[in-house]
Amino acid sequence: MVWAIFLHFYQPPNQRPEILQKIIDESYRPLINGFLKNPQARLTININACLTELLALNGANDVIDGLRHLAENKQLELTGSGKYHPFLPILPESEIERQIKLNDETNRKYFGPVWKPKGFFPPEMGYDRKVAEVVSSLGFNWIMLDEIAGQEKIKTEDFKKIYQIKDLPLRVIFRERRASNLIMGAQVWTIESTYEALKPELLKERYLLTAMDGETFGHHRPGLENLLFNLFASDKFEFVTVSEAREKFKDKGEQFDPVPCSWASSQEEIDKNEPFYLYYRQKNRIHVLLKQLLDLAIKVAGEARGEERIMLDRAESCNAFWWANPDAWWSIEEIEVGAFNLKNVVEKTPSADASKKEEAIRLYQDIMAQAFSWQREGVVHKLHAEKQAWIKIPFKKRAKPGEYEAIIEILKKEMAKAISRQEFEQAIRWRDSLYKLEHGLDIYNLIHVVDQLRAEGRLGEYAKLAEKYKKKYQKIAPGQPE
């Protein structure tokens, strides 16, 4: 197995300086310095060009220089993307192409000769056929997609193949969810626990692509950056760039059409024809209104050449769409910023007539009225509560005969292993999980312990143990309840 680690660096163009500085100090600088100290470090990174500009404007040229040095050392490859992190499937082809070319132009300015992206990272891994056609036409030879793009047609055993998008020269490299979530969720902290979780795949002839936000390491998860440093220093894994993985397996796949999706899509959402649930959904009125305002801004300023064109480029960021989900990610402030920026594009475009400006103002007002209505009427709270309702029954009561006892036994074994490896934080996590399961408090977990065990690949003996306890139960169960 060869392992390609991919990190995605992005901050919105209007990010507050104090927050940006915190992320630079906690994540970007420690990561880059750690990679530079270890010549074995080998990875692929995307940095959206709006962040590259922010770093230069905020005195963080050392971060840019560090990335450049890593690329010069052949430790790092950089990928193409959209400059302002737009969700590409909701843009017309001309805007997709512009965002990619702007990203290329800006990053080439700062990175110089090492800026030679072979591959493409669509923001949020947002994909549809239109995106593939534009990316292919611009000369990229591979695109990174979440494994769900195969919609169960591509199994994990097929990660030894590099598939080609039908009727295009563009290849697909699949991100594997389980391993990515395992690391991103801080469910492994050491080489030993990572090795244990990936052991079933290590001897196979295949590639593993884990793709995660770079800010996870050090900023969202303080200390987790040390896992990356330790992994690269270990001789247990073979690390490659994504392009190297693509070359190694390039002639083994066939053509297929990936389904529209993002790296946040669930199979249920795809089955319901809602593949972009968090970014654009017809049943989400704010999404629909934001899209109408976006389309209006593109229609009005798309051919402009002045300041309003730059304003439109920036306003195409997908942040407002992401935060406009009353049952998931929700922020009235972020919705307002996105809607205001799009409205501003129309109002500041000299060629826009009065009716277009009035339409933009009306759409902005409708967006905010809907957002405040959902907030005020408790819709946001209600939808969040409904989404979590399935875990309100303790696992002890909803498990089938034998399942609860099997989980308890596995947890005790994992706790003992963690103690023997001196992974005391891990041991405490399993101890707390045991307590919660035994006392019915697992209903308050954001991530249920059973899902954690499954994600970490620790349920190998689950079925056998559950069957053992089920037979034991059947043997001692009375014919009638007492």
Coordinates of C-alpha atoms in Angstrom, one line a residue:
M1 CA 0.0 0.0 0.0
V2 CA 1.2 3.5 -0.8
W3 CA -0.3 6.4 1.2
A4 CA -0.9 9.9 -0.2
I5 CA -1.7 12.5 2.5
F6 CA -3.5 15.6 1.2
L7 CA -4.1 18.8 3.1
H8 CA -6.4 21.6 2.1
F9 CA -5.5 25.1 3.2
Y10 CA -8.2 27.8 3.0
Q11 CA -9.5 30.8 4.7
P12 CA -12.1 33.2 3.3
P13 CA -10.9 36.4 1.8
N14 CA -12.6 38.5 4.5
Q15 CA -11.2 36.5 7.4
R16 CA -10.5 38.6 10.4
P17 CA -6.8 39.3 10.9
E18 CA -6.7 38.1 14.5
I19 CA -8.3 34.7 13.5
L20 CA -6.0 34.3 10.5
Q21 CA -2.9 35.0 12.7
K22 CA -4.1 32.4 15.2
I23 CA -4.4 29.8 12.5
I24 CA -1.0 30.7 11.1
D25 CA 0.6 30.3 14.5
E26 CA -1.2 27.2 15.5
S27 CA -1.4 25.3 12.3
Y28 CA 0.4 26.5 9.1
R29 CA 3.8 27.4 10.6
P30 CA 4.1 24.3 12.9
L31 CA 3.1 22.1 10.0
I32 CA 5.5 23.6 7.5
N33 CA 8.4 23.7 9.9
G34 CA 7.8 20.1 10.9
F35 CA 7.8 18.9 7.3
L36 CA 10.9 20.9 6.5
K37 CA 12.7 19.2 9.4
N38 CA 11.8 15.8 8.1
P39 CA 13.1 15.0 4.6
Q40 CA 10.9 11.9 4.6
A41 CA 7.8 14.0 4.7
R42 CA 6.0 13.7 1.4
L43 CA 2.5 15.0 0.7
T44 CA 0.1 17.0 -1.5
I45 CA -1.3 20.3 -0.5
N46 CA -4.0 22.7 -2.0
I47 CA -3.8 26.3 -1.0
N48 CA -6.6 28.5 -2.5
A49 CA -5.0 31.6 -3.9
C50 CA -7.1 33.9 -1.9
L51 CA -5.4 32.5 1.2
T52 CA -2.0 32.9 -0.5
E53 CA -2.8 36.6 -0.9
L54 CA -4.0 36.9 2.7
L55 CA -0.7 35.4 4.0
A56 CA 1.3 37.9 1.9
L57 CA -0.8 40.8 3.1
N58 CA -0.6 39.8 6.7
G59 CA 3.2 39.3 7.1
A60 CA 3.2 35.5 6.7
N61 CA 5.5 35.3 3.7
D62 CA 7.5 32.6 5.6
V63 CA 4.5 30.3 5.2
I64 CA 4.6 30.8 1.4
D65 CA 8.4 30.4 1.4
G66 CA 8.1 27.2 3.4
L67 CA 5.7 25.7 0.9
R68 CA 7.9 26.7 -1.9
H69 CA 11.0 25.1 -0.3
L70 CA 9.1 21.9 0.3
A71 CA 8.1 21.8 -3.4
E72 CA 11.7 22.6 -4.4
N73 CA 12.8 19.7 -2.2
K74 CA 10.4 17.4 -4.0
Q75 CA 8.6 16.8 -0.7
L76 CA 5.4 18.5 -1.8
E77 CA 3.2 18.9 -4.8
L78 CA 0.6 21.6 -5.1
T79 CA -2.8 21.3 -6.8
G80 CA -5.1 23.6 -8.8
S81 CA -8.4 24.8 -7.4
G82 CA -10.8 27.8 -7.5
K83 CA -9.2 31.0 -6.2
Y84 CA -12.1 32.1 -3.9
H85 CA -13.3 28.6 -2.9
P86 CA -16.5 28.6 -4.9
F87 CA -18.8 25.5 -5.0
L88 CA -18.1 24.8 -8.6
P89 CA -21.2 22.8 -9.6
I90 CA -23.5 25.8 -9.0
L91 CA -21.4 28.1 -11.3
P92 CA -21.6 28.3 -15.1
E93 CA -18.7 26.9 -17.1
S94 CA -17.3 30.4 -17.8
E95 CA -17.1 31.2 -14.1
I96 CA -15.6 27.8 -13.2
E97 CA -12.9 28.5 -15.8
R98 CA -12.2 32.0 -14.5
Q99 CA -11.9 30.9 -10.9
I100 CA -9.4 28.2 -11.8
K101 CA -7.4 30.6 -14.0
L102 CA -7.3 33.2 -11.3
N103 CA -6.1 30.6 -8.8
D104 CA -3.4 29.6 -11.2
E105 CA -2.3 33.2 -12.0
T106 CA -2.1 34.2 -8.3
N107 CA -0.3 31.1 -7.0
R108 CA 2.2 31.2 -9.9
K109 CA 3.0 34.8 -8.9
Y110 CA 3.9 33.7 -5.3
F111 CA 5.3 30.2 -5.9
G112 CA 7.2 30.8 -9.1
P113 CA 8.6 27.8 -11.1
V114 CA 7.5 25.2 -8.6
W115 CA 3.8 26.0 -9.3
K116 CA 3.2 23.1 -11.8
P117 CA -0.1 21.6 -10.7
K118 CA -0.9 18.3 -12.4
G119 CA -4.0 17.6 -10.3
F120 CA -7.1 19.5 -9.3
F121 CA -8.9 19.8 -6.0
P122 CA -12.5 21.1 -6.4
P123 CA -13.5 23.0 -3.3
E124 CA -15.5 20.8 -1.0
M125 CA -14.9 18.1 -3.6
G126 CA -18.0 19.5 -5.3
Y127 CA -18.4 17.6 -8.6
D128 CA -20.6 17.2 -11.6
R129 CA -19.9 16.5 -15.3
K130 CA -19.6 20.2 -16.1
V131 CA -16.7 20.6 -13.6
A132 CA -14.9 17.6 -15.1
E133 CA -15.2 19.0 -18.6
V134 CA -13.8 22.4 -17.6
V135 CA -11.0 20.9 -15.5
S136 CA -10.0 18.6 -18.3
S137 CA -10.0 21.4 -20.9
L138 CA -7.5 23.3 -18.8
G139 CA -5.0 20.5 -19.0
F140 CA -5.2 18.8 -15.5
N141 CA -4.6 15.1 -15.7
W142 CA -6.4 14.1 -12.5
I143 CA -9.1 15.3 -10.2
M144 CA -9.6 14.3 -6.5
L145 CA -13.1 13.1 -5.6
D146 CA -14.7 11.5 -2.5
E147 CA -15.2 7.8 -2.8
I148 CA -18.9 8.3 -2.8
A149 CA -18.6 9.6 -6.3
G150 CA -18.5 5.9 -7.3
Q151 CA -21.9 5.4 -5.5
E152 CA -20.9 1.9 -4.4
K153 CA -19.8 1.0 -7.9
I154 CA -16.2 1.5 -6.9
K155 CA -15.3 -0.7 -3.9
T156 CA -12.4 -0.3 -1.6
E157 CA -10.6 -3.2 -3.3
D158 CA -10.7 -1.1 -6.4
F159 CA -8.3 1.5 -4.9
K160 CA -5.6 -0.4 -6.8
K161 CA -7.0 1.2 -10.0
I162 CA -7.1 4.7 -11.4
Y163 CA -10.3 5.3 -13.2
Q164 CA -10.8 7.6 -16.1
I165 CA -13.9 9.9 -16.5
K166 CA -15.9 8.7 -19.5
D167 CA -14.9 10.3 -22.8
L168 CA -12.3 12.6 -21.1
P169 CA -8.6 12.1 -20.5
L170 CA -9.1 13.1 -16.9
R171 CA -8.4 10.5 -14.2
V172 CA -10.0 10.2 -10.7
I173 CA -8.1 9.7 -7.4
F174 CA -10.6 8.7 -4.7
R175 CA -10.4 10.0 -1.1
E176 CA -11.2 7.2 1.4
R177 CA -13.6 8.3 4.0
R178 CA -12.9 5.9 6.8
A179 CA -9.2 6.6 7.1
S180 CA -9.6 10.4 6.5
N181 CA -12.3 10.6 9.3
L182 CA -10.2 8.5 11.6
I183 CA -7.4 11.0 11.5
M184 CA -9.4 14.2 11.2
G185 CA -11.6 13.1 14.1
A186 CA -8.5 12.6 16.3
Q187 CA -9.5 9.0 16.8
V188 CA -5.9 8.0 16.4
W189 CA -3.0 9.8 18.0
T190 CA 0.0 7.5 17.6
I191 CA 1.8 5.5 15.0
E192 CA 0.7 2.3 16.8
S193 CA -3.0 3.1 16.8
T194 CA -2.9 4.3 13.2
Y195 CA -1.0 1.1 12.1
E196 CA -3.6 -1.0 14.0
A197 CA -6.5 0.8 12.2
L198 CA -4.9 0.5 8.7
K199 CA -3.4 -3.0 9.2
P200 CA -5.9 -4.8 7.0
E201 CA -4.9 -2.7 4.0
L202 CA -1.2 -2.4 4.5
L203 CA -0.1 -5.5 2.6
K204 CA -2.5 -4.9 -0.3
E205 CA -1.4 -3.5 -3.7
R206 CA -3.4 -0.3 -3.5
Y207 CA -3.3 3.4 -2.8
L208 CA -4.8 5.2 0.2
L209 CA -5.7 8.8 -0.2
T210 CA -6.6 10.7 3.0
A211 CA -7.8 14.2 2.4
M212 CA -8.4 16.7 5.3
D213 CA -8.5 20.4 6.1
G214 CA -5.0 21.5 7.0
E215 CA -6.3 23.7 9.8
T216 CA -7.4 20.4 11.6
F217 CA -3.8 20.0 12.7
G218 CA -2.8 22.3 15.5
H219 CA -5.8 24.7 15.2
H220 CA -8.9 22.6 15.5
R221 CA -7.0 19.7 17.0
P222 CA -4.1 21.0 19.1
G223 CA -1.3 18.5 19.1
L224 CA -2.6 16.4 16.2
E225 CA 0.1 17.8 14.0
N226 CA 2.6 15.6 15.9
L227 CA 0.8 12.5 14.5
L228 CA 1.7 13.6 10.9
F229 CA 5.3 14.3 11.9
N230 CA 5.6 10.9 13.6
L231 CA 3.9 9.1 10.6
F232 CA 6.4 10.6 8.1
A233 CA 9.3 9.6 10.4
S234 CA 8.1 6.0 10.7
D235 CA 9.2 3.1 8.5
K236 CA 5.8 1.4 8.7
F237 CA 4.2 3.3 5.8
E238 CA 5.2 4.3 2.3
F239 CA 4.2 7.9 1.5
V240 CA 3.8 9.3 -2.0
T241 CA 2.3 12.4 -3.6
V242 CA -1.1 12.0 -5.3
S243 CA 0.5 12.3 -8.7
E244 CA 2.9 9.5 -7.8
A245 CA 0.0 7.3 -6.8
R246 CA -1.7 8.1 -10.1
E247 CA 1.4 7.1 -12.0
K248 CA 1.8 3.9 -10.1
F249 CA -1.7 2.7 -10.9
K250 CA -2.4 4.6 -14.1
D251 CA -3.2 1.9 -16.5
K252 CA -5.3 -0.4 -14.4
G253 CA -8.7 1.3 -14.4
E254 CA -11.6 1.8 -16.8
Q255 CA -13.9 4.6 -17.8
F256 CA -16.9 5.6 -15.8
D257 CA -19.1 8.5 -14.9
P258 CA -18.8 9.7 -11.3
V259 CA -22.1 10.8 -9.7
P260 CA -22.6 14.5 -8.7
C261 CA -21.5 14.8 -5.0
S262 CA -19.2 16.5 -2.5
W263 CA -17.1 15.1 0.3
A264 CA -20.0 15.8 2.6
S265 CA -22.6 13.9 0.6
S266 CA -24.3 10.9 2.1
Q267 CA -25.6 8.0 0.1
E268 CA -29.2 8.9 1.2
E269 CA -28.8 12.4 -0.1
I270 CA -27.6 11.1 -3.5
D271 CA -30.5 8.6 -3.6
K272 CA -32.9 11.5 -3.0
N273 CA -31.3 13.5 -5.8
E274 CA -29.9 16.0 -3.2
P275 CA -26.2 15.4 -3.8
F276 CA -25.2 18.9 -2.8
Y277 CA -27.3 19.1 0.4
L278 CA -25.1 21.5 2.3
Y279 CA -24.3 23.8 -0.6
Y280 CA -27.4 23.9 -2.7
R281 CA -30.8 22.2 -2.2
Q282 CA -34.1 23.1 -3.9
K283 CA -36.0 22.6 -0.7
N284 CA -33.8 25.1 1.2
R285 CA -35.4 28.5 0.4
I286 CA -32.3 30.4 1.5
H287 CA -30.1 28.3 -0.9
V288 CA -32.6 29.0 -3.7
L289 CA -32.6 32.8 -3.0
L290 CA -28.8 32.9 -2.7
K291 CA -28.5 31.1 -6.0
Q292 CA -30.8 33.6 -7.7
L293 CA -28.8 36.5 -6.3
L294 CA -25.5 34.8 -7.4
D295 CA -26.9 34.2 -10.9
L296 CA -28.1 37.9 -11.0
A297 CA -24.6 39.1 -10.0
I298 CA -22.9 37.0 -12.6
K299 CA -25.4 38.2 -15.3
V300 CA -24.8 41.8 -14.3
A301 CA -21.0 41.8 -13.7
G302 CA -19.8 38.7 -15.5
E303 CA -18.5 40.7 -18.5
A304 CA -17.3 43.7 -16.4
R305 CA -13.6 44.6 -16.2
G306 CA -13.5 47.0 -13.3
E307 CA -13.7 46.7 -9.5
E308 CA -17.2 45.1 -9.7
R309 CA -15.7 42.1 -11.5
I310 CA -13.2 41.6 -8.7
M311 CA -16.0 41.9 -6.2
L312 CA -17.9 39.2 -8.0
D313 CA -14.9 36.9 -8.0
R314 CA -14.7 37.2 -4.2
A315 CA -18.4 37.0 -3.7
E316 CA -18.5 33.6 -5.4
S317 CA -17.1 31.9 -2.2
C318 CA -19.4 29.1 -1.1
N319 CA -19.3 30.2 2.6
A320 CA -22.9 31.7 2.7
F321 CA -24.4 28.5 1.2
W322 CA -22.5 26.3 3.7
W323 CA -23.8 28.3 6.7
A324 CA -27.4 28.4 5.4
N325 CA -28.4 25.0 6.6
P326 CA -30.9 25.2 9.5
D327 CA -30.4 21.5 10.3
A328 CA -26.6 21.4 10.1
W329 CA -24.2 24.4 9.8
W330 CA -26.0 27.7 10.6
S331 CA -24.8 31.2 11.0
I332 CA -27.0 34.3 10.3
E333 CA -23.8 36.4 10.2
E334 CA -22.2 34.4 7.5
I335 CA -25.4 34.3 5.5
E336 CA -25.6 38.0 5.7
V337 CA -22.0 38.6 4.6
G338 CA -22.4 36.4 1.6
A339 CA -25.8 37.9 0.5
F340 CA -24.6 41.5 1.1
N341 CA -21.5 40.9 -1.0
L342 CA -23.6 39.6 -3.9
K343 CA -26.0 42.5 -3.6
N344 CA -23.1 44.9 -3.5
V345 CA -21.8 43.5 -6.8
V346 CA -25.1 44.4 -8.5
E347 CA -25.4 47.8 -6.9
K348 CA -21.8 48.8 -7.7
T349 CA -22.0 47.7 -11.4
P350 CA -22.5 50.9 -13.5
S351 CA -24.2 49.0 -16.4
A352 CA -26.9 47.5 -14.1
D353 CA -30.2 49.2 -14.6
A354 CA -32.5 50.3 -11.7
S355 CA -34.7 47.1 -12.0
K356 CA -31.6 44.8 -11.5
K357 CA -30.5 46.8 -8.5
E358 CA -34.0 46.7 -7.0
E359 CA -34.1 42.9 -7.6
A360 CA -30.8 42.4 -5.8
I361 CA -32.0 44.5 -2.8
R362 CA -35.3 42.4 -2.7
L363 CA -33.4 39.1 -2.9
Y364 CA -31.1 40.2 -0.1
Q365 CA -34.0 41.3 2.1
D366 CA -35.8 38.0 1.4
I367 CA -32.8 36.0 2.3
M368 CA -32.4 37.8 5.6
A369 CA -36.1 37.8 6.4
Q370 CA -36.1 34.0 5.9
A371 CA -33.0 33.5 8.0
F372 CA -34.4 35.6 10.9
S373 CA -37.8 33.8 10.6
W374 CA -36.2 30.4 10.9
Q375 CA -34.2 31.6 13.8
R376 CA -37.0 33.4 15.6
E377 CA -39.6 30.6 15.1
G378 CA -37.3 27.9 16.4
V379 CA -37.0 26.1 13.1
V380 CA -33.2 25.8 13.5
H381 CA -33.4 24.3 17.0
K382 CA -36.3 22.0 16.0
L383 CA -34.4 20.6 12.9
H384 CA -31.2 20.1 14.9
A385 CA -33.2 18.2 17.6
E386 CA -34.9 16.0 15.0
K387 CA -31.6 15.2 13.3
Q388 CA -30.3 13.9 16.7
A389 CA -33.4 12.1 17.7
W390 CA -32.2 8.7 16.5
I391 CA -29.6 8.5 19.3
K392 CA -32.0 9.4 22.1
I393 CA -32.5 5.7 23.0
P394 CA -29.4 4.3 24.8
F395 CA -27.5 1.6 22.8
K396 CA -28.1 -0.7 25.8
K397 CA -31.8 -0.7 25.1
R398 CA -31.8 -0.6 21.3
A399 CA -29.1 -3.2 20.7
K400 CA -30.0 -6.7 19.5
P401 CA -29.3 -9.6 21.8
G402 CA -25.6 -10.0 22.2
E403 CA -24.6 -6.7 20.6
Y404 CA -24.3 -4.6 23.8
E405 CA -22.2 -7.3 25.5
A406 CA -19.9 -7.6 22.5
I407 CA -19.3 -3.8 22.4
I408 CA -18.5 -3.8 26.1
E409 CA -16.0 -6.6 25.7
I410 CA -14.3 -4.9 22.8
L411 CA -14.1 -1.6 24.7
K412 CA -12.4 -3.3 27.7
K413 CA -9.9 -4.9 25.4
E414 CA -9.1 -1.7 23.6
M415 CA -8.8 0.1 26.9
A416 CA -6.2 -2.5 28.1
K417 CA -4.3 -2.2 24.8
A418 CA -4.2 1.6 25.1
I419 CA -2.9 1.4 28.7
S420 CA -0.2 -1.1 27.6
R421 CA 0.9 1.4 24.9
Q422 CA 0.8 4.3 27.4
E423 CA -1.9 6.0 25.2
F424 CA -3.6 7.3 28.3
E425 CA -5.9 9.8 26.5
Q426 CA -7.2 6.9 24.4
A427 CA -7.6 4.7 27.4
I428 CA -9.6 7.5 29.2
R429 CA -11.8 7.8 26.1
W430 CA -12.6 4.1 26.2
R431 CA -13.2 4.2 29.9
D432 CA -15.6 7.1 29.6
S433 CA -17.4 5.3 26.8
L434 CA -17.9 2.2 28.9
Y435 CA -19.3 4.3 31.7
K436 CA -21.7 6.1 29.3
L437 CA -22.9 2.8 27.8
E438 CA -23.4 1.2 31.1
H439 CA -25.4 4.1 32.5
G440 CA -27.4 5.0 29.3
L441 CA -25.6 8.3 28.9
D442 CA -24.3 7.6 25.3
I443 CA -27.4 9.5 24.0
Y444 CA -25.4 12.7 24.6
N445 CA -22.4 11.7 22.4
L446 CA -21.9 13.8 19.3
I447 CA -20.2 10.7 17.8
H448 CA -21.4 7.4 19.2
V449 CA -18.8 5.0 20.4
V450 CA -20.0 2.3 18.1
D451 CA -19.4 4.6 15.1
Q452 CA -15.9 5.4 16.5
L453 CA -15.1 1.7 16.8
R454 CA -16.3 1.1 13.3
A455 CA -14.4 4.0 11.9
E456 CA -11.2 2.8 13.6
G457 CA -11.6 -0.7 12.2
R458 CA -11.9 -2.2 15.7
L459 CA -15.1 -4.2 15.1
G460 CA -13.4 -7.2 13.4
E461 CA -14.6 -9.6 16.2
Y462 CA -17.9 -7.9 16.8
A463 CA -20.1 -10.3 14.9
K464 CA -18.5 -13.4 16.5
L465 CA -18.8 -11.9 20.0
A466 CA -22.3 -10.8 19.4
E467 CA -23.3 -14.3 18.3
K468 CA -21.6 -15.8 21.3
Y469 CA -23.5 -13.6 23.7
K470 CA -26.7 -14.1 21.8
K471 CA -26.4 -17.9 22.2
K472 CA -25.6 -17.5 25.8
Y473 CA -28.7 -15.4 26.3
Q474 CA -30.9 -17.9 24.4
K475 CA -29.5 -20.6 26.6
I476 CA -30.4 -19.0 29.9
A477 CA -33.5 -17.0 28.8
P478 CA -36.8 -18.3 30.5
G479 CA -39.7 -19.4 28.5
Q480 CA -41.8 -16.6 30.0
P481 CA -40.9 -13.3 31.5
E482 CA -40.9 -13.2 35.3

